[in-house]
Amino acid sequence: MAGTPAPSPGNFQQIKAQLEPRCTYLIFERTSTGAGESAFPEVGKLLDPYRSRILEQRLYYDDAAGRLFMVVKLQAREMLDIESIVVHPGLPRDVVVYFYGNPPSRREPA
């Protein structure tokens, strides 16, 4: 995942407070291994086909909770195409995924 900076300190509540309401987000969470962006190699591979649609991707670590977070920012309309990552068999069982935002329904025109 070239171009992703080193993880910034931040807990889940701090991350949520920074999210923009006009966008949607996928937040991946797992136990911190101290490995930085290499802690999500499987997620990176799943996101590769969607790279051109990702507005921003950031990493955060919470030392107190021992958690690492990858926050992926998208335009709302892009969430419908990317949401299949959550049920992909390549997503590790130890990665929790959260959706934030208001993606359009499948019935609404993009």
Coordinates of N, CA and C in Angstrom, one line a residue:
M1 N 0.8 -1.2 0.0 CA 0.0 0.0 0.0 C 0.9 1.2 0.0
A2 N 1.6 1.4 -1.0 CA 2.5 2.5 -1.2 C 1.7 3.9 -1.0
G3 N 2.4 4.8 -0.4 CA 1.9 6.1 -0.2 C 1.1 6.3 1.0
T4 N 0.9 5.3 1.8 CA 0.2 5.4 3.1 C 1.2 5.8 4.1
P5 N 0.9 6.9 4.8 CA 1.9 7.3 5.9 C 1.9 6.4 7.1
A6 N 2.8 6.5 7.9 CA 2.9 5.8 9.2 C 1.7 6.0 10.0
P7 N 1.3 5.0 10.8 CA 0.1 5.2 11.7 C 0.2 6.4 12.6
S8 N -1.0 7.1 12.8 CA -1.1 8.2 13.7 C -1.7 7.7 15.0
P9 N -1.4 8.3 16.1 CA -2.1 7.9 17.3 C -3.6 8.3 17.2
G10 N -4.5 7.5 17.7 CA -5.9 7.8 17.7 C -6.7 6.6 18.2
N11 N -7.7 6.9 19.0 CA -8.6 5.8 19.4 C -9.9 5.8 18.5
F12 N -10.7 4.9 18.7 CA -11.9 4.7 17.8 C -12.8 6.0 17.9
Q13 N -13.0 6.5 19.1 CA -13.8 7.7 19.2 C -13.2 8.9 18.5
Q14 N -11.9 9.1 18.6 CA -11.3 10.2 18.0 C -11.4 10.0 16.4
I15 N -11.3 8.8 16.0 CA -11.4 8.6 14.5 C -12.8 9.0 14.1
K16 N -13.8 8.5 14.8 CA -15.2 8.7 14.4 C -15.5 10.2 14.4
A17 N -14.9 11.0 15.3 CA -15.1 12.4 15.4 C -14.6 13.2 14.2
Q18 N -13.6 12.6 13.4 CA -13.0 13.2 12.3 C -13.7 12.9 11.0
L19 N -14.6 12.0 10.9 CA -15.3 11.6 9.7 C -16.2 12.7 9.1
E20 N -16.1 12.9 7.8 CA -16.9 13.9 7.1 C -18.3 13.3 6.8
P21 N -19.4 13.9 7.1 CA -20.7 13.4 6.8 C -21.0 13.2 5.4
R22 N -20.4 13.9 4.5 CA -20.7 13.8 3.0 C -20.1 12.5 2.4
C23 N -19.2 11.9 3.1 CA -18.5 10.7 2.6 C -18.9 9.5 3.3
T24 N -18.5 8.3 2.8 CA -18.7 7.1 3.5 C -17.3 6.5 3.8
Y25 N -17.3 5.6 4.8 CA -16.0 5.1 5.2 C -16.1 3.6 5.5
L26 N -15.0 2.9 5.2 CA -14.8 1.5 5.7 C -13.7 1.7 6.7
I27 N -13.9 1.2 7.9 CA -12.8 1.2 9.0 C -12.5 -0.3 9.3
F28 N -11.3 -0.6 9.1 CA -10.8 -2.0 9.4 C -10.1 -1.9 10.7
E29 N -10.3 -2.9 11.6 CA -9.7 -2.9 12.9 C -9.1 -4.3 13.2
R30 N -8.0 -4.3 13.8 CA -7.4 -5.5 14.3 C -6.4 -5.3 15.4
T31 N -6.0 -6.3 16.1 CA -5.0 -6.2 17.2 C -3.7 -5.6 16.6
S32 N -3.2 -4.6 17.3 CA -1.9 -4.0 16.8 C -0.8 -5.0 17.0
T33 N 0.0 -5.1 15.9 CA 1.2 -5.9 15.9 C 2.5 -5.1 15.9
G34 N 2.3 -3.8 15.8 CA 3.4 -2.9 15.7 C 4.0 -2.9 14.3
A35 N 3.3 -3.5 13.3 CA 3.8 -3.6 12.0 C 3.3 -2.5 11.0
G36 N 2.6 -1.5 11.5 CA 2.2 -0.4 10.6 C 1.3 -0.9 9.5
E37 N 1.5 -0.4 8.3 CA 0.6 -0.7 7.2 C 0.7 -2.2 6.8
S38 N 1.8 -2.8 7.1 CA 1.9 -4.2 6.8 C 1.0 -5.1 7.7
A39 N 0.3 -4.5 8.6 CA -0.6 -5.3 9.5 C -1.9 -5.6 8.8
F40 N -2.2 -5.0 7.6 CA -3.4 -5.2 6.8 C -3.1 -5.6 5.4
P41 N -2.2 -6.6 5.2 CA -1.8 -6.9 3.8 C -3.0 -7.5 3.0
E42 N -3.8 -8.3 3.6 CA -4.9 -9.0 3.0 C -6.0 -7.9 2.6
V43 N -6.2 -7.0 3.4 CA -7.1 -5.9 3.1 C -6.6 -5.1 2.0
G44 N -5.3 -4.8 1.9 CA -4.7 -4.0 0.8 C -4.9 -4.7 -0.5
K45 N -4.8 -6.0 -0.5 CA -5.0 -6.8 -1.8 C -6.5 -6.7 -2.2
L46 N -7.4 -6.8 -1.2 CA -8.8 -6.7 -1.6 C -9.2 -5.3 -2.1
L47 N -8.5 -4.3 -1.6 CA -8.8 -2.9 -2.0 C -8.1 -2.5 -3.3
D48 N -7.1 -3.2 -3.8 CA -6.4 -2.9 -5.0 C -7.2 -2.6 -6.2
P49 N -8.3 -3.4 -6.5 CA -9.1 -3.1 -7.7 C -9.9 -1.8 -7.5
Y50 N -10.0 -1.2 -6.3 CA -10.8 0.0 -6.1 C -9.9 1.2 -5.8
R51 N -8.6 1.1 -6.0 CA -7.7 2.2 -5.6 C -8.1 3.5 -6.2
S52 N -8.6 3.6 -7.5 CA -8.9 4.8 -8.1 C -10.2 5.5 -7.5
R53 N -10.9 4.7 -6.7 CA -12.2 5.2 -6.1 C -11.9 5.7 -4.7
I54 N -10.8 5.4 -4.1 CA -10.5 5.7 -2.7 C -10.0 7.2 -2.7
L55 N -10.7 8.0 -1.9 CA -10.3 9.4 -1.7 C -9.2 9.5 -0.8
E56 N -9.1 8.7 0.3 CA -8.1 8.8 1.3 C -8.0 7.5 2.1
Q57 N -6.8 7.2 2.5 CA -6.6 6.0 3.3 C -5.6 6.4 4.4
R58 N -6.0 6.1 5.7 CA -5.1 6.5 6.8 C -5.0 5.3 7.8
L59 N -3.9 5.3 8.5 CA -3.8 4.3 9.6 C -3.7 5.0 10.9
Y60 N -4.3 4.4 11.9 CA -4.2 4.9 13.3 C -3.9 3.7 14.2
Y61 N -3.2 4.0 15.3 CA -3.0 3.0 16.3 C -3.5 3.6 17.7
D62 N -4.0 2.7 18.5 CA -4.4 3.0 19.8 C -3.6 2.1 20.8
D63 N -2.5 2.7 21.3 CA -1.7 1.9 22.2 C -2.4 1.4 23.4
A64 N -3.3 2.2 24.0 CA -4.0 1.8 25.2 C -4.8 0.5 25.0
A65 N -5.5 0.5 23.8 CA -6.3 -0.7 23.5 C -5.6 -1.8 22.7
G66 N -4.4 -1.5 22.2 CA -3.7 -2.4 21.5 C -4.3 -2.7 20.1
R67 N -4.9 -1.7 19.5 CA -5.7 -1.8 18.3 C -5.0 -1.0 17.2
L68 N -5.2 -1.5 15.9 CA -4.7 -0.7 14.7 C -5.9 -0.6 13.8
F69 N -6.1 0.6 13.2 CA -7.2 0.9 12.4 C -6.8 1.4 11.0
M70 N -7.4 0.9 10.0 CA -7.2 1.5 8.6 C -8.5 2.1 8.2
V71 N -8.5 3.4 7.9 CA -9.7 4.2 7.6 C -9.6 4.5 6.1
V72 N -10.7 4.0 5.4 CA -10.7 4.2 3.9 C -11.9 5.1 3.6
K73 N -11.6 6.3 3.0 CA -12.6 7.3 2.7 C -13.1 7.2 1.3
L74 N -14.4 7.2 1.1 CA -15.0 7.0 -0.3 C -16.1 8.0 -0.5
Q75 N -16.4 8.3 -1.8 CA -17.6 9.0 -2.1 C -18.8 8.1 -1.7
A76 N -19.9 8.6 -1.3 CA -21.0 7.8 -0.9 C -21.4 6.7 -2.0
R77 N -21.5 7.1 -3.2 CA -21.9 6.2 -4.3 C -21.0 5.0 -4.5
E78 N -19.7 5.2 -4.1 CA -18.8 4.1 -4.2 C -18.9 2.9 -3.3
M79 N -19.6 3.2 -2.1 CA -19.7 2.2 -1.1 C -20.5 0.9 -1.6
L80 N -21.4 1.1 -2.5 CA -22.2 0.0 -3.0 C -21.4 -1.0 -3.7
D81 N -20.3 -0.6 -4.4 CA -19.5 -1.5 -5.2 C -18.4 -2.2 -4.3
I82 N -18.0 -1.5 -3.2 CA -16.9 -2.0 -2.4 C -17.4 -2.8 -1.2
E83 N -18.7 -2.7 -0.9 CA -19.2 -3.4 0.3 C -19.0 -4.9 0.3
S84 N -18.8 -5.5 -0.9 CA -18.6 -6.9 -1.0 C -17.3 -7.4 -0.3
I85 N -16.4 -6.5 0.0 CA -15.1 -6.8 0.6 C -15.4 -7.5 2.0
V86 N -16.5 -7.0 2.6 CA -16.8 -7.5 4.0 C -17.1 -9.0 4.0
V87 N -17.6 -9.6 3.0 CA -18.0 -11.0 2.9 C -17.0 -11.8 2.1
H88 N -15.9 -11.1 1.6 CA -14.9 -11.8 0.8 C -14.2 -12.9 1.6
P89 N -14.0 -14.0 1.1 CA -13.3 -15.1 1.8 C -11.8 -14.7 2.1
G90 N -11.2 -13.8 1.5 CA -9.9 -13.4 1.7 C -9.7 -12.4 2.9
L91 N -10.8 -11.9 3.4 CA -10.8 -11.0 4.6 C -10.5 -11.9 5.8
P92 N -9.4 -11.6 6.6 CA -9.1 -12.4 7.7 C -10.2 -12.3 8.8
R93 N -10.4 -13.4 9.6 CA -11.4 -13.4 10.6 C -11.1 -12.5 11.8
D94 N -9.8 -12.1 11.9 CA -9.5 -11.2 13.0 C -9.6 -9.7 12.7
V95 N -10.1 -9.4 11.5 CA -10.3 -8.1 11.1 C -11.8 -7.7 11.2
V96 N -12.1 -6.7 11.9 CA -13.4 -6.2 12.1 C -13.6 -5.0 11.1
V97 N -14.8 -5.0 10.4 CA -15.0 -3.9 9.5 C -16.3 -3.1 9.9
Y98 N -16.1 -1.8 9.9 CA -17.2 -0.9 10.2 C -17.5 -0.1 9.0
F99 N -18.8 0.2 8.7 CA -19.3 1.1 7.7 C -19.7 2.4 8.4
Y100 N -19.4 3.5 7.9 CA -19.9 4.8 8.4 C -20.3 5.6 7.2
G101 N -21.4 6.4 7.4 CA -21.9 7.2 6.3 C -23.3 6.8 5.9
N102 N -23.8 7.5 4.9 CA -25.1 7.2 4.3 C -25.0 6.9 2.8
P103 N -24.6 5.7 2.5 CA -24.5 5.3 1.1 C -25.9 5.3 0.5
P104 N -26.0 5.6 -0.8 CA -27.3 5.6 -1.5 C -27.8 4.2 -1.5
S105 N -29.1 4.1 -1.6 CA -29.7 2.7 -1.7 C -29.5 2.2 -3.1
R106 N -29.6 1.0 -3.3 CA -29.4 0.4 -4.6 C -30.5 0.8 -5.6
R107 N -31.6 1.4 -5.1 CA -32.7 1.9 -6.0 C -32.5 3.3 -6.4
E108 N -31.7 4.1 -5.7 CA -31.4 5.5 -6.1 C -30.5 5.5 -7.3
P109 N -30.7 6.4 -8.2 CA -29.7 6.6 -9.3 C -28.4 7.3 -8.7
A110 N -27.3 6.9 -9.3 CA -26.0 7.5 -8.8 C -25.8 8.9 -9.1

